[in-house]
Tab-separated table of C-alpha atoms and ligand atoms in Angstrom:
chain	number	residue	atom	x	y	z
G	220	MET	CA	0.000	0.000	0.000
G	221	LYS	CA	2.781	2.364	0.901
G	222	ARG	CA	4.473	1.562	-2.394
G	223	LEU	CA	1.252	2.144	-4.273
G	224	ILE	CA	0.770	5.536	-2.698
G	225	GLY	CA	4.395	6.359	-3.382
G	226	SER	CA	4.098	5.584	-7.069
G	227	LEU	CA	0.838	7.483	-7.318
G	228	VAL	CA	2.405	10.561	-5.789
G	229	CYS	CA	5.341	10.095	-8.127
G	230	ALA	CA	3.182	9.769	-11.214
G	231	MET	CA	1.265	12.881	-10.265
G	232	THR	CA	4.107	15.157	-9.287
G	233	PHE	CA	6.875	14.167	-11.670
G	234	PRO	CA	5.393	15.626	-14.859
G	235	VAL	CA	4.686	18.912	-13.120
G	236	VAL	CA	8.299	19.247	-12.111
G	237	ALA	CA	9.778	17.876	-15.287
G	238	TRP	CA	7.525	19.364	-17.902
G	239	GLY	CA	7.031	22.922	-16.705
G	240	ALA	CA	6.149	24.056	-13.227
G	241	GLY	CA	2.564	24.765	-12.324
G	242	GLN	CA	1.056	22.905	-15.246
G	243	ALA	CA	-0.669	19.989	-13.570
G	244	LEU	CA	-2.605	18.482	-16.364
G	245	GLY	CA	-4.401	15.261	-15.804
G	246	ASP	CA	-4.031	11.719	-14.606
G	247	ALA	CA	-1.170	10.132	-16.517
G	248	ARG	CA	-2.089	6.592	-15.460
G	249	ARG	CA	-5.579	7.017	-16.829
G	250	GLY	CA	-3.997	8.645	-19.885
G	251	ALA	CA	-2.067	5.484	-20.722
G	252	LEU	CA	-5.302	3.466	-20.608
G	253	LEU	CA	-7.041	6.017	-22.805
G	254	ILE	CA	-4.229	6.000	-25.372
G	255	ALA	CA	-4.761	2.258	-25.668
G	256	GLN	CA	-8.560	2.628	-25.761
G	257	TYR	CA	-8.577	5.306	-28.459
G	258	GLN	CA	-6.134	3.157	-30.434
G	259	CYS	CA	-3.687	5.960	-31.040
G	260	GLY	CA	-1.285	3.066	-31.615
G	261	ALA	CA	-3.046	2.185	-34.862
G	262	CYS	CA	-1.132	5.106	-36.373
G	263	HIS	CA	1.691	5.733	-33.881
G	264	ALA	CA	4.496	3.691	-32.416
G	265	ILE	CA	4.261	4.430	-28.689
G	266	PRO	CA	6.808	2.707	-26.418
G	267	GLY	CA	5.039	1.762	-23.177
G	268	ILE	CA	1.646	1.153	-24.820
G	269	ALA	CA	1.037	-2.466	-25.734
G	270	SER	CA	0.776	-3.152	-29.475
G	271	ALA	CA	1.091	0.523	-30.416
G	272	ARG	CA	3.173	0.083	-33.539
G	273	GLY	CA	1.396	2.115	-36.188
G	274	LYS	CA	3.372	3.747	-38.944
G	275	GLU	CA	0.955	6.197	-40.480
G	276	GLY	CA	1.889	8.854	-37.935
G	277	PRO	CA	5.250	9.650	-36.324
G	278	THR	CA	6.516	7.790	-33.260
G	279	LEU	CA	5.469	9.341	-29.959
G	280	ALA	CA	8.577	8.070	-28.144
G	281	SER	CA	10.075	10.359	-25.482
G	282	TYR	CA	7.363	12.899	-26.083
G	283	GLY	CA	8.168	14.845	-22.932
G	284	LEU	CA	11.502	15.795	-24.462
G	285	ARG	CA	10.129	17.170	-27.724
G	286	SER	CA	10.342	20.851	-28.500
G	287	TYR	CA	7.541	20.877	-31.053
G	288	ILE	CA	4.236	19.201	-31.768
G	289	ALA	CA	4.038	18.133	-35.413
G	290	GLY	CA	7.202	20.120	-36.051
G	291	ARG	CA	5.615	23.516	-35.598
G	292	ILE	CA	3.597	24.016	-32.398
G	293	PRO	CA	5.626	24.478	-29.191
G	294	ASN	CA	5.270	21.339	-27.074
G	295	ARG	CA	3.559	22.872	-24.060
G	296	PRO	CA	1.073	20.887	-21.984
G	297	ASN	CA	-1.982	22.932	-22.865
G	298	LEU	CA	-1.155	22.975	-26.555
G	299	LEU	CA	-0.665	19.212	-26.513
G	300	VAL	CA	-4.113	18.870	-24.922
G	301	ARG	CA	-5.599	20.983	-27.715
G	302	TRP	CA	-3.715	18.990	-30.327
G	303	ILE	CA	-5.075	15.679	-29.064
G	304	ALA	CA	-8.613	17.059	-28.757
G	305	GLN	CA	-8.679	18.669	-32.195
G	306	PRO	CA	-5.475	18.726	-34.239
G	307	SER	CA	-7.133	20.554	-37.149
G	308	ALA	CA	-7.788	23.552	-34.883
G	309	LEU	CA	-4.034	24.047	-34.475
G	310	VAL	CA	-2.850	22.936	-37.909
G	311	PRO	CA	-5.673	23.005	-40.460
G	312	SER	CA	-3.634	21.058	-43.018
G	313	THR	CA	-2.655	18.259	-40.646
G	314	THR	CA	-3.150	14.652	-41.686
G	315	MET	CA	-4.011	13.561	-38.134
G	316	PRO	CA	-7.796	13.179	-37.951
G	317	ASP	CA	-9.928	14.867	-35.284
G	318	MET	CA	-11.099	11.975	-33.145
G	319	GLY	CA	-13.656	13.783	-31.017
G	320	VAL	CA	-11.590	13.352	-27.842
G	321	PRO	CA	-13.161	15.216	-24.884
G	322	GLU	CA	-10.859	17.699	-23.155
G	323	GLN	CA	-10.498	15.728	-19.914
G	324	ASP	CA	-9.410	12.633	-21.810
G	325	ALA	CA	-6.975	14.739	-23.837
G	326	ARG	CA	-5.531	16.180	-20.601
G	327	ASP	CA	-4.909	12.720	-19.205
G	328	MET	CA	-3.279	11.487	-22.409
G	329	ALA	CA	-1.134	14.632	-22.644
G	330	ALA	CA	-0.053	14.117	-19.022
G	331	TRP	CA	1.152	10.609	-19.865
G	332	LEU	CA	2.916	11.686	-23.061
G	333	GLY	CA	4.625	14.508	-21.177
G	334	GLU	CA	6.059	12.008	-18.712
G	335	GLN	CA	7.773	9.992	-21.440
G	336	ARG	CA	11.483	10.762	-21.517
C	291	HEC	C1	-5.546	7.743	-38.346
C	291	HEC	C2	-4.181	7.851	-37.843
C	291	HEC	C3	-3.970	8.554	-36.509
C	291	HEC	C4	-4.563	8.292	-35.302
C	291	HEC	C5	-5.652	7.272	-34.980
C	291	HEC	C6	-3.922	9.173	-34.345
C	291	HEC	N1	-2.983	9.946	-34.945
C	291	HEC	FE1	-1.741	11.249	-34.038
C	291	HEC	N2	-0.930	11.745	-35.838
C	291	HEC	C7	-1.247	11.147	-37.049
C	291	HEC	C8	-0.487	11.785	-38.106
C	291	HEC	C9	-0.549	11.425	-39.592
C	291	HEC	C10	0.323	12.768	-37.490
C	291	HEC	C11	1.279	13.763	-38.151
C	291	HEC	C12	0.488	15.047	-38.296
C	291	HEC	C13	1.255	16.242	-38.806
C	291	HEC	O1	2.495	16.258	-38.766
C	291	HEC	O2	0.573	17.221	-39.198
C	291	HEC	C14	0.017	12.705	-36.056
C	291	HEC	C15	0.631	13.481	-35.093
C	291	HEC	C16	0.462	13.326	-33.724
C	291	HEC	C17	1.226	14.013	-32.722
C	291	HEC	C18	2.398	14.947	-33.017
C	291	HEC	C19	3.608	14.048	-33.318
C	291	HEC	C20	4.936	14.769	-33.423
C	291	HEC	O3	5.880	14.184	-33.971
C	291	HEC	O4	5.055	15.894	-32.926
C	291	HEC	C21	0.766	13.607	-31.503
C	291	HEC	C22	1.255	14.048	-30.148
C	291	HEC	C23	-0.312	12.679	-31.756
C	291	HEC	N3	-0.453	12.528	-33.124
C	291	HEC	C24	-1.034	12.058	-30.762
C	291	HEC	C25	-2.085	11.186	-31.010
C	291	HEC	C26	-2.918	10.628	-29.975
C	291	HEC	C27	-2.763	10.883	-28.484
C	291	HEC	C28	-3.835	9.835	-30.611
C	291	HEC	C29	-4.967	9.069	-30.004
C	291	HEC	C30	-5.979	9.877	-29.307
C	291	HEC	C31	-3.549	9.896	-32.030
C	291	HEC	N4	-2.490	10.726	-32.235
C	291	HEC	C32	-4.248	9.201	-32.996
C	291	HEC	C33	-2.158	10.140	-37.235
C	291	HEC	C34	-2.965	9.597	-36.270
């Protein structure tokens, strides 16, 4: 139990420290489940997500270390949330489809991606 609480605290605080102070986003553990559920891995290779080996989109490996989203939007937590929720709103010409992801789900997925180093 102690270990469980420890890892929960870790999962919740680490991205805030590592990915820009004061930007608590969402629940990264739930985010990992959602990434699997939404089948982002049909198009993306995502280390840490089972059977996410798609090739239509770029790999999402080490996403917390990226400077840009899709090569042009600064990789900040809130912009990543908007990207996941509706990529066409940020880059109208993007080839990533809008998947109708609600904001809270996008926050959780962005929190998980931001933790990947
Ligand atoms: C139908 C295929 C497809 C699906 C499903 C898909 N994506 Fe994408 N995604 C793409 C493509 C193609 C790009 C490249 C877009 C561009 O560069 O404009 C992309 C780009 C991205 C990027 C930016 C990558 C980079 O290198 O900066 C992120 C982050 C991302 N997708 C996350 C997700 C998440 C999270 C999901 C699931 C909710 C998802 N994608 C589902 C096709 C997909």
